[in-house]
mmCIF file of C-alpha atoms in Angstrom:
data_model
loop_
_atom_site.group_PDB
_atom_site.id
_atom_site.type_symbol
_atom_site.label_atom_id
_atom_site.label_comp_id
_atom_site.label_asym_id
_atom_site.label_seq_id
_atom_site.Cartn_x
_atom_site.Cartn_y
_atom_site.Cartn_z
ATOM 1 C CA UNK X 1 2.849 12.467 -12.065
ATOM 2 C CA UNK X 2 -0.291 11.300 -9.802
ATOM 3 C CA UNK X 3 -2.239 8.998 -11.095
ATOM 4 C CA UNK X 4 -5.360 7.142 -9.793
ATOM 5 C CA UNK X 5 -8.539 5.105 -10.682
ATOM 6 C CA UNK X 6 -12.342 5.858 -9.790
ATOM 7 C CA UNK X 7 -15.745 4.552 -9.623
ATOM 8 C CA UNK X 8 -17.392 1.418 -8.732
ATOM 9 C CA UNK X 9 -15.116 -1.329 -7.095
ATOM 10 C CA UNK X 10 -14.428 -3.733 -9.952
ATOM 11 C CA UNK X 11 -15.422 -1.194 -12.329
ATOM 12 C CA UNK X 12 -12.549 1.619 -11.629
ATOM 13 C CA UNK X 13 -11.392 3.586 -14.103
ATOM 14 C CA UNK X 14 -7.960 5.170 -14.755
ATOM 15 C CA UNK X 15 -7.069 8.635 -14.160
ATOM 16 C CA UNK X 16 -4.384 11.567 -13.817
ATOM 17 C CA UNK X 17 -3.893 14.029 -11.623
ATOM 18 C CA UNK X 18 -3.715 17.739 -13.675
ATOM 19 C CA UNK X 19 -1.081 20.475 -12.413
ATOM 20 C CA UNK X 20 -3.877 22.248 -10.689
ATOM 21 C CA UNK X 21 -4.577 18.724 -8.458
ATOM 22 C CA UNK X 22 -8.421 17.590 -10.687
ATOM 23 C CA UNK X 23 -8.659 14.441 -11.923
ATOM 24 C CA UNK X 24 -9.121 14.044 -14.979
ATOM 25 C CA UNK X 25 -10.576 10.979 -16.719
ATOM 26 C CA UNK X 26 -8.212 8.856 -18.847
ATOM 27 C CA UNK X 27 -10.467 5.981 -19.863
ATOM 28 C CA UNK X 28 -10.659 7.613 -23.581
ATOM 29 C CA UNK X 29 -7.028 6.422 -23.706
ATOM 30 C CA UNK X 30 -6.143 3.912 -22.076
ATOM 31 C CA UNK X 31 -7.665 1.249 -20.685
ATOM 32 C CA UNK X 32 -5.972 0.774 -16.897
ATOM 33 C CA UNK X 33 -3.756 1.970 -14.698
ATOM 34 C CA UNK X 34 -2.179 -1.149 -15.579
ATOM 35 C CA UNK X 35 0.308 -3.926 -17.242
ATOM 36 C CA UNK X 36 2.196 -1.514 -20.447
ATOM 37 C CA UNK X 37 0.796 1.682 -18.762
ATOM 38 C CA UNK X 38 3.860 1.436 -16.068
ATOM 39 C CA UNK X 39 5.993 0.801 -18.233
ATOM 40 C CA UNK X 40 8.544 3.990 -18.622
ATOM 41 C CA UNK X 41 6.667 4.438 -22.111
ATOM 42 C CA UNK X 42 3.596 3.851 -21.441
ATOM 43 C CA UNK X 43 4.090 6.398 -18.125
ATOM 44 C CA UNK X 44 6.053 9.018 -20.600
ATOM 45 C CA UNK X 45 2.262 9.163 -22.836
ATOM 46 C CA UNK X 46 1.188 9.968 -20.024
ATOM 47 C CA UNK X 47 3.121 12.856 -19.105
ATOM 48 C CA UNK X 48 3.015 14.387 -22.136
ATOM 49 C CA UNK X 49 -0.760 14.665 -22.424
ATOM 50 C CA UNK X 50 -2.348 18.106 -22.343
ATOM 51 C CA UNK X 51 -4.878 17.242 -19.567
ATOM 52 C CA UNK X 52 -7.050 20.496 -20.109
ATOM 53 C CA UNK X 53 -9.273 18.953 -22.125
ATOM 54 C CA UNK X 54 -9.931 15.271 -20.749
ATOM 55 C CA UNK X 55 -13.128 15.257 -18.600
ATOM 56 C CA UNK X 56 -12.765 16.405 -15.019
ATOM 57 C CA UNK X 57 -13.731 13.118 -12.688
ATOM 58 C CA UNK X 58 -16.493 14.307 -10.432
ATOM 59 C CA UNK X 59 -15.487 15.180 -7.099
ATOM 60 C CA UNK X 60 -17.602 13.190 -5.160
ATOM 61 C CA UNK X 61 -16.107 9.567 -7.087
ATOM 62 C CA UNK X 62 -14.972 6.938 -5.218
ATOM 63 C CA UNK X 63 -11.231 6.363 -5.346
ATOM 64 C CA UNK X 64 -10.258 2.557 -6.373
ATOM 65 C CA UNK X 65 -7.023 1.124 -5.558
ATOM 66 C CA UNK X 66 -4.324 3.180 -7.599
ATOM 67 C CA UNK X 67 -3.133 -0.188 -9.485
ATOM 68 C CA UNK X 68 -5.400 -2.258 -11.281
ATOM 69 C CA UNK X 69 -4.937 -5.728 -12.744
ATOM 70 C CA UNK X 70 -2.610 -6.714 -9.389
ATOM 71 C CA UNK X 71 -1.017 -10.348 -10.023
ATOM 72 C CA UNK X 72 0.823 -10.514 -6.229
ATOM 73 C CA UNK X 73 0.909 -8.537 -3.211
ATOM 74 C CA UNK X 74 4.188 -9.107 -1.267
ATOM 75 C CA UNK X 75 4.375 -8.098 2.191
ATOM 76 C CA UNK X 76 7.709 -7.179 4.448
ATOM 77 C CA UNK X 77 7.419 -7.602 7.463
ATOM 78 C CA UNK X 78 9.818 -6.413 10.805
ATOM 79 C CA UNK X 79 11.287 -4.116 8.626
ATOM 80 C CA UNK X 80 11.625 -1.115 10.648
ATOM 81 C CA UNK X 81 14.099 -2.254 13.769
ATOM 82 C CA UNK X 82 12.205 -0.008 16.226
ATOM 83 C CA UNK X 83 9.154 -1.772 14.894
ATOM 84 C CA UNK X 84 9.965 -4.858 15.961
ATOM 85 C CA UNK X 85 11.553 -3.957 19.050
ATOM 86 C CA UNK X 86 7.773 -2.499 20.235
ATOM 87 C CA UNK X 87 6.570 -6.415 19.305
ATOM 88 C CA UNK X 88 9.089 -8.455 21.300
ATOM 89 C CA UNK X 89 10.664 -9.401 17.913
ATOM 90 C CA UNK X 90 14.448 -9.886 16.470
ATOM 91 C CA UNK X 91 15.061 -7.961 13.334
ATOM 92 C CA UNK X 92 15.419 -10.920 10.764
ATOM 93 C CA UNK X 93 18.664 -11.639 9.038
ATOM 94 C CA UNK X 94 16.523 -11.358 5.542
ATOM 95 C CA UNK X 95 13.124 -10.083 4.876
ATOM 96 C CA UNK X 96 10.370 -11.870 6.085
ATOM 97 C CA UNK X 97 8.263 -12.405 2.903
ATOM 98 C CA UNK X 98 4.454 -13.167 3.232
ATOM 99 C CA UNK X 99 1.456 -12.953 0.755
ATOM 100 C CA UNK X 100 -1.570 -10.808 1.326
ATOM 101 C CA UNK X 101 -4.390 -11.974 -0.996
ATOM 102 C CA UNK X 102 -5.188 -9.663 -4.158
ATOM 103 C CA UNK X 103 -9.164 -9.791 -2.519
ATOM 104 C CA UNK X 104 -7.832 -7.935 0.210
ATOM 105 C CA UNK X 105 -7.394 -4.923 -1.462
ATOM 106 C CA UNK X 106 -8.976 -1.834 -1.804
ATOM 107 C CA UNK X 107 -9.494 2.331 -2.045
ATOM 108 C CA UNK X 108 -7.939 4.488 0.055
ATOM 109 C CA UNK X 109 -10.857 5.734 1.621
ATOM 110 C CA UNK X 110 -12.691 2.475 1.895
ATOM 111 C CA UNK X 111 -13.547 1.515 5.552
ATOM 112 C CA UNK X 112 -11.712 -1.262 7.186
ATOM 113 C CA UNK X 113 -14.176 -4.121 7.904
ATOM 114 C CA UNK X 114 -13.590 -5.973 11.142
ATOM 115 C CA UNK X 115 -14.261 -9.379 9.999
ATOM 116 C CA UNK X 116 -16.179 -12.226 11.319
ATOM 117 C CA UNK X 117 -14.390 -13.489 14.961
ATOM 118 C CA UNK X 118 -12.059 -10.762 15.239
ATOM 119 C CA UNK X 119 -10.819 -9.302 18.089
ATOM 120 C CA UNK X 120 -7.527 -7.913 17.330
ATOM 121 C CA UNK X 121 -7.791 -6.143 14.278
ATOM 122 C CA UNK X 122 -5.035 -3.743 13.826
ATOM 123 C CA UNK X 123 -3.388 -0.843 11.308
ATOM 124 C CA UNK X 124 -0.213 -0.812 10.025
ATOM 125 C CA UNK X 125 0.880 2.893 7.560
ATOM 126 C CA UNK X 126 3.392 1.433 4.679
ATOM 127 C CA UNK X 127 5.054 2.876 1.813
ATOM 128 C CA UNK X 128 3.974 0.420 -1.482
ATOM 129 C CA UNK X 129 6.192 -0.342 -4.307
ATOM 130 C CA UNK X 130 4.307 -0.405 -8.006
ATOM 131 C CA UNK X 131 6.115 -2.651 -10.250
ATOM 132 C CA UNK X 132 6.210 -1.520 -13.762
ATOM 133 C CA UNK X 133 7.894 -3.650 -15.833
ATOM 134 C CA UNK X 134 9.101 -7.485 -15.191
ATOM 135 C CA UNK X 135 12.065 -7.922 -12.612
ATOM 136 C CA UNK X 136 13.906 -11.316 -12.451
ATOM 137 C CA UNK X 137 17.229 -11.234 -11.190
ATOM 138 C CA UNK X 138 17.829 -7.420 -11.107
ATOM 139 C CA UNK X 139 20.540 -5.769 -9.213
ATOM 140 C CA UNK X 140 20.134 -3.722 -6.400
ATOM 141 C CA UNK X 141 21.711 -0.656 -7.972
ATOM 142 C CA UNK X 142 18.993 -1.557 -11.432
ATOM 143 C CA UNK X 143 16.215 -2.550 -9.516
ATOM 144 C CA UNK X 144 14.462 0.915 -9.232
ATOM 145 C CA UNK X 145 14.225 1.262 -12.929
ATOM 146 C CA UNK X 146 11.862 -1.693 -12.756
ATOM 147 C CA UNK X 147 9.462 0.491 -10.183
ATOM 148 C CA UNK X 148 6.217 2.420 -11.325
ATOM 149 C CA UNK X 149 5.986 4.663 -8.730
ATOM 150 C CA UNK X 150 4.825 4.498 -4.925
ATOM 151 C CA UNK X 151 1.957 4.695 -2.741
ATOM 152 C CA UNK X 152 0.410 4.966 0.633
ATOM 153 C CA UNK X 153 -0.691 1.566 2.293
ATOM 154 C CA UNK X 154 -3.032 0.652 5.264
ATOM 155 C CA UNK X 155 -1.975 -3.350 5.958
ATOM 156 C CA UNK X 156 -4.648 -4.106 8.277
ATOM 157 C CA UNK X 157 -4.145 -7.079 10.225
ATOM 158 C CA UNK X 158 -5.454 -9.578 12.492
ATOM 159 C CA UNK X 159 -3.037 -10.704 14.787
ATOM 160 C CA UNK X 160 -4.849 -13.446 16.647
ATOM 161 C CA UNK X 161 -5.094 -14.723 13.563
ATOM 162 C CA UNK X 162 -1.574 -13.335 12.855
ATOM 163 C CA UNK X 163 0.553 -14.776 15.382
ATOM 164 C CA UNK X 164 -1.907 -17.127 17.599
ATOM 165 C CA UNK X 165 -3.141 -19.416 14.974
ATOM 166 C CA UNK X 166 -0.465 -21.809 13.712
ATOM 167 C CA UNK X 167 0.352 -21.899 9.913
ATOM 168 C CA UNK X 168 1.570 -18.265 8.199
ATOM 169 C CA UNK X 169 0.943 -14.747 8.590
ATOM 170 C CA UNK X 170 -1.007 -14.704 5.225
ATOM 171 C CA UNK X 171 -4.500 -15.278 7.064
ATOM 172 C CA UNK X 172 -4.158 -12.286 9.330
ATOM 173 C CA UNK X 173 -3.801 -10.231 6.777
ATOM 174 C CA UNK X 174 -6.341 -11.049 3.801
ATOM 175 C CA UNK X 175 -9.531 -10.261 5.069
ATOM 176 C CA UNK X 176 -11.821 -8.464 2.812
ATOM 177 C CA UNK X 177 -10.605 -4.432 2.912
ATOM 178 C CA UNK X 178 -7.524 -5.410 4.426
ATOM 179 C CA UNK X 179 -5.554 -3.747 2.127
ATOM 180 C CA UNK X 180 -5.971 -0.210 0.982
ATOM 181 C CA UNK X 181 -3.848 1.396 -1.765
ATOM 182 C CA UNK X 182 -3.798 4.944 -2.993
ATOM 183 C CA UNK X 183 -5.136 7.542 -3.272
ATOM 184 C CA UNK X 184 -2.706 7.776 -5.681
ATOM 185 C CA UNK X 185 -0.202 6.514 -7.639
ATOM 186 C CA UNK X 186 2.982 8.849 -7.765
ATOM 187 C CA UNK X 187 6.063 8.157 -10.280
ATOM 188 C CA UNK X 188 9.730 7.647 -9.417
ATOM 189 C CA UNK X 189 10.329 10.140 -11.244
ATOM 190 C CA UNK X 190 8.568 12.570 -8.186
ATOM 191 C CA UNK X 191 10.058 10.322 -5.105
ATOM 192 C CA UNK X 192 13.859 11.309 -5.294
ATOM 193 C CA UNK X 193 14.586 9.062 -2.536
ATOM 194 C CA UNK X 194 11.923 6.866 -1.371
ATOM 195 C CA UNK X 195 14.100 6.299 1.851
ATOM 196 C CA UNK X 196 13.475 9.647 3.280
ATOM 197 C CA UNK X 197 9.558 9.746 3.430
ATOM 198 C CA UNK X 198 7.870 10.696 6.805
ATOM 199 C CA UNK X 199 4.691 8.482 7.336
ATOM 200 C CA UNK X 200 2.174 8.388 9.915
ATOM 201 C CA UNK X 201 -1.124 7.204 10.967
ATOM 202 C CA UNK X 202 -3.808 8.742 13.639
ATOM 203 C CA UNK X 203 -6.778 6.402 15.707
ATOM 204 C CA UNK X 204 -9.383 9.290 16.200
ATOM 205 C CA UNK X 205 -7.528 11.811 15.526
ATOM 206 C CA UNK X 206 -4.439 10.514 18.176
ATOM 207 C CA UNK X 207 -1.239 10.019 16.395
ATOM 208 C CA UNK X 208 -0.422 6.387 16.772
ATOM 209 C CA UNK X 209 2.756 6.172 14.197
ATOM 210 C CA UNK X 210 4.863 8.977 13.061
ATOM 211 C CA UNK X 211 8.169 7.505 11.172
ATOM 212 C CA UNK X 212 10.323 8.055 8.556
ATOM 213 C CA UNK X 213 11.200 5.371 5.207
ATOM 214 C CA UNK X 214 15.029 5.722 6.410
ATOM 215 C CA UNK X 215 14.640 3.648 9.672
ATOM 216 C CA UNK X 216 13.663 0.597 7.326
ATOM 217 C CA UNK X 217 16.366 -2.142 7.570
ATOM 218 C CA UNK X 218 16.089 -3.158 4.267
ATOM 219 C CA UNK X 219 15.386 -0.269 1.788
ATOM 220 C CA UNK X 220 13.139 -0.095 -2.063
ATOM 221 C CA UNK X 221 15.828 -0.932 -3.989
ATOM 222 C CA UNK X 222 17.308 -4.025 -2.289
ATOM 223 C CA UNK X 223 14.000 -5.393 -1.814
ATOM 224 C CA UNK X 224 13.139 -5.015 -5.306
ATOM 225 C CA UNK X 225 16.093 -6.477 -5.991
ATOM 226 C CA UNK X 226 15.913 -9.205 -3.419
ATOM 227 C CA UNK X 227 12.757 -10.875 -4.300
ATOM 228 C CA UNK X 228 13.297 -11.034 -7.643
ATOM 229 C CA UNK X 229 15.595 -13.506 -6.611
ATOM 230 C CA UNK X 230 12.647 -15.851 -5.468
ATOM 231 C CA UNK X 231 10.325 -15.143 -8.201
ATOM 232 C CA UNK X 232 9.123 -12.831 -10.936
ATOM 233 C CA UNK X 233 8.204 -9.172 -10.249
ATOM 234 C CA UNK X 234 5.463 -8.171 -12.819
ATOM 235 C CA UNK X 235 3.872 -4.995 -13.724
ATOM 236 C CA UNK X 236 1.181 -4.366 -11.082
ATOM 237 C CA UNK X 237 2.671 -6.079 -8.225
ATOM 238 C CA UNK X 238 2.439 -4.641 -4.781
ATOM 239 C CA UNK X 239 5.546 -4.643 -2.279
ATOM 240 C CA UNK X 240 4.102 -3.426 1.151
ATOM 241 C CA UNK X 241 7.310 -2.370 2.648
ATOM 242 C CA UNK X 242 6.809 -2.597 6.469
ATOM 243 C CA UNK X 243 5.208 -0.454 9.232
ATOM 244 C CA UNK X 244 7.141 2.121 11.945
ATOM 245 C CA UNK X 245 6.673 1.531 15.505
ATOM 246 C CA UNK X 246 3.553 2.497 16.769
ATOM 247 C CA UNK X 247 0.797 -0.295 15.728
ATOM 248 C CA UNK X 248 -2.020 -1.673 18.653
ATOM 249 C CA UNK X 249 -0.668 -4.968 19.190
ATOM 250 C CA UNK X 250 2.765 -2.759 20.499
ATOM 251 C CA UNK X 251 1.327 -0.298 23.000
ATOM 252 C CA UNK X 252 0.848 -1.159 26.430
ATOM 253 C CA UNK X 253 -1.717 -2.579 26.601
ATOM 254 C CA UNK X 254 -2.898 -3.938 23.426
ATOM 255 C CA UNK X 255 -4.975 -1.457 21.728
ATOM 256 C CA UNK X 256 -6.697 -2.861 18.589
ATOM 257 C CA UNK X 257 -10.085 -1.218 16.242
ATOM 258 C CA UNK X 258 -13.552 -1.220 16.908
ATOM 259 C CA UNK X 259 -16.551 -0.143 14.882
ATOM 260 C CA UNK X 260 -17.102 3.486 14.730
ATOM 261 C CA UNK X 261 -13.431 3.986 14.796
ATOM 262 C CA UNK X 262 -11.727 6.626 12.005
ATOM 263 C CA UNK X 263 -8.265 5.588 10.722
ATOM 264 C CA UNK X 264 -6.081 8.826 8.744
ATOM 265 C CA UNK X 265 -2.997 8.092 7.665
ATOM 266 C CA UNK X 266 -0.209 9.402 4.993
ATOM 267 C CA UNK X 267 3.005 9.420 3.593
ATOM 268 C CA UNK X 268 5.289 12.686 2.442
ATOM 269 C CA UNK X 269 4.209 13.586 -1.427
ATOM 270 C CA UNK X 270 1.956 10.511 -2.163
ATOM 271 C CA UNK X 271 -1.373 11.404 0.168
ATOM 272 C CA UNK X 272 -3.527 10.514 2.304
ATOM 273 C CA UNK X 273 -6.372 7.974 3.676
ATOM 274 C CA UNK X 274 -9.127 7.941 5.903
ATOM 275 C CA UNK X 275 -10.850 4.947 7.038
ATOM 276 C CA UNK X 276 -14.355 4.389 8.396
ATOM 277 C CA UNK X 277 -14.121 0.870 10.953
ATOM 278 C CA UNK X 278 -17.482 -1.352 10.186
ATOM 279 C CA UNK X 279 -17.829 -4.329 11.426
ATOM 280 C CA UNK X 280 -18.745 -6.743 8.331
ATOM 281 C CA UNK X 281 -22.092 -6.297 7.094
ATOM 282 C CA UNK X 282 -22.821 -9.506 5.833
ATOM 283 C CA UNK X 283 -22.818 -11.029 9.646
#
């Protein structure tokens, strides 16, 4: 099951995708693609609607992100080995956890705005975790049951403000449309193994990353698992799993966005994204 929100950013509405791939409108029935609707209840409603007769979305709507009501976004980072090879960095001995702020994020097809005093904006293809339901403690072999579904993931980041700037990775990576989510949300139920998903992401139509979810050192279901060590998963959290090799601030030299730029980028079974780069229009 696909499912997805549209219209006005801060005024999206939820929505499913039908067998013949049209959205169809589910604001008569529920009120987000949120909190008990990811629940394995709320999601089984959901499947067993007959979606013929709910109104079609029109085709031109914008696509919000494909979670609403988002408490936490949790970033991994280094978690591809060849990944951080490309950057000069070890592969940690446990995830490296950082915060991207809930402002950052976005539609899939939303441009990516270079911010104010950036030089060294860069992309970054992930595969998101949706939490569904509430996660403390879980086991790695439970902690999938706790999982929505999964989505493609653009963590655009700016990595002067990354890695030059003292303090922690979050700055570099909240900026207004710095993080875009969707276009859809797709159920466990339809990823049999989320560690066998080919992603990749194109600058202009040259393929920068082309990777695969099994090169990540530490998979969905131990990081699930792991964090909820630390603190509380709830429904609507974001886990941005990591990027493949491939990003600007790897190649040689540095190659980083610049207005006028188109970003594409997707993951196997969950979509695609395309990104317009603006520079920010309020100066």
């Amino acid at each position: 099951m696909k499912l997805l929100r549209w219209g006005p950013k801060g005024q999206e509405k939820p929505a499913i995708l039908d067998k013949q791939g049209t959205a169809r409108d589910l604001s008569g029935l529920v009120p987000d693609i949120a909190g008990p609707v990811l629940s394995d209840t709320g999601l089984a409603m959901l499947r067993g609607l007959d979606t013929a007769n709910l109104p079609q979305v029109p085709q031109d709507a914008r696509l919000g992100p494909c979670v609403g009501q988002t408490g936490k976004v949790i970033c991994i980072g280094l978690n591809y080995s060849d990944h951080a090879a490309e950057t000069g960095a070890q592969v940690p001995p446990e995830p490296i956890t950082f915060m991207k702020a809930t402002s950052a994020l976005c539609g899939p097809n939303d441009p990516i705005i270079i911010p104010r005093g950036s030089e060294k904006t860069d992309w970054e293809v992930e595969l998101a975790i949706i939490i569904g339901t509430t996660a403390r403690y879980v086991s790695e072999d439970n902690a999938l049951t706790h999982v929505a579904g999964y989505a493609v993931a653009n963590d655009v980041s700016e990595r002067a403000w990354q890695m030059e700037h003292s303090g922690q990775w979050t700055k570099g990576k909240s900026s207004d449309n710095f993080g875009q989510v969707g276009p859809w949300l797709v159920t466990r139920d339809e990823v049999s193994d989320p560690q066998a998903l080919g992603l990749w992401l194109s600058v202009n139509g040259s393929k920068k990353q082309d990777g695969s979810t099994k090169t990540m050192v530490y998979g969905a279901a131990f990081l699930v698992s792991y964090l909820s060590r630390f603190f509380t998963l709830h429904p609507g959290d974001i886990v941005m799993t990591g990027t493949p090799p491939g990003v600007g601030l790897g190649m040689k030299p540095p190659q980083f966005l610049k207005p006028g730029d188109v970003v594409e980028l997707g993951i196997d079974g969950l979509g695609q994204q395309r990104q317009d780069v603006v520079v920010d229009p309020r100066g």
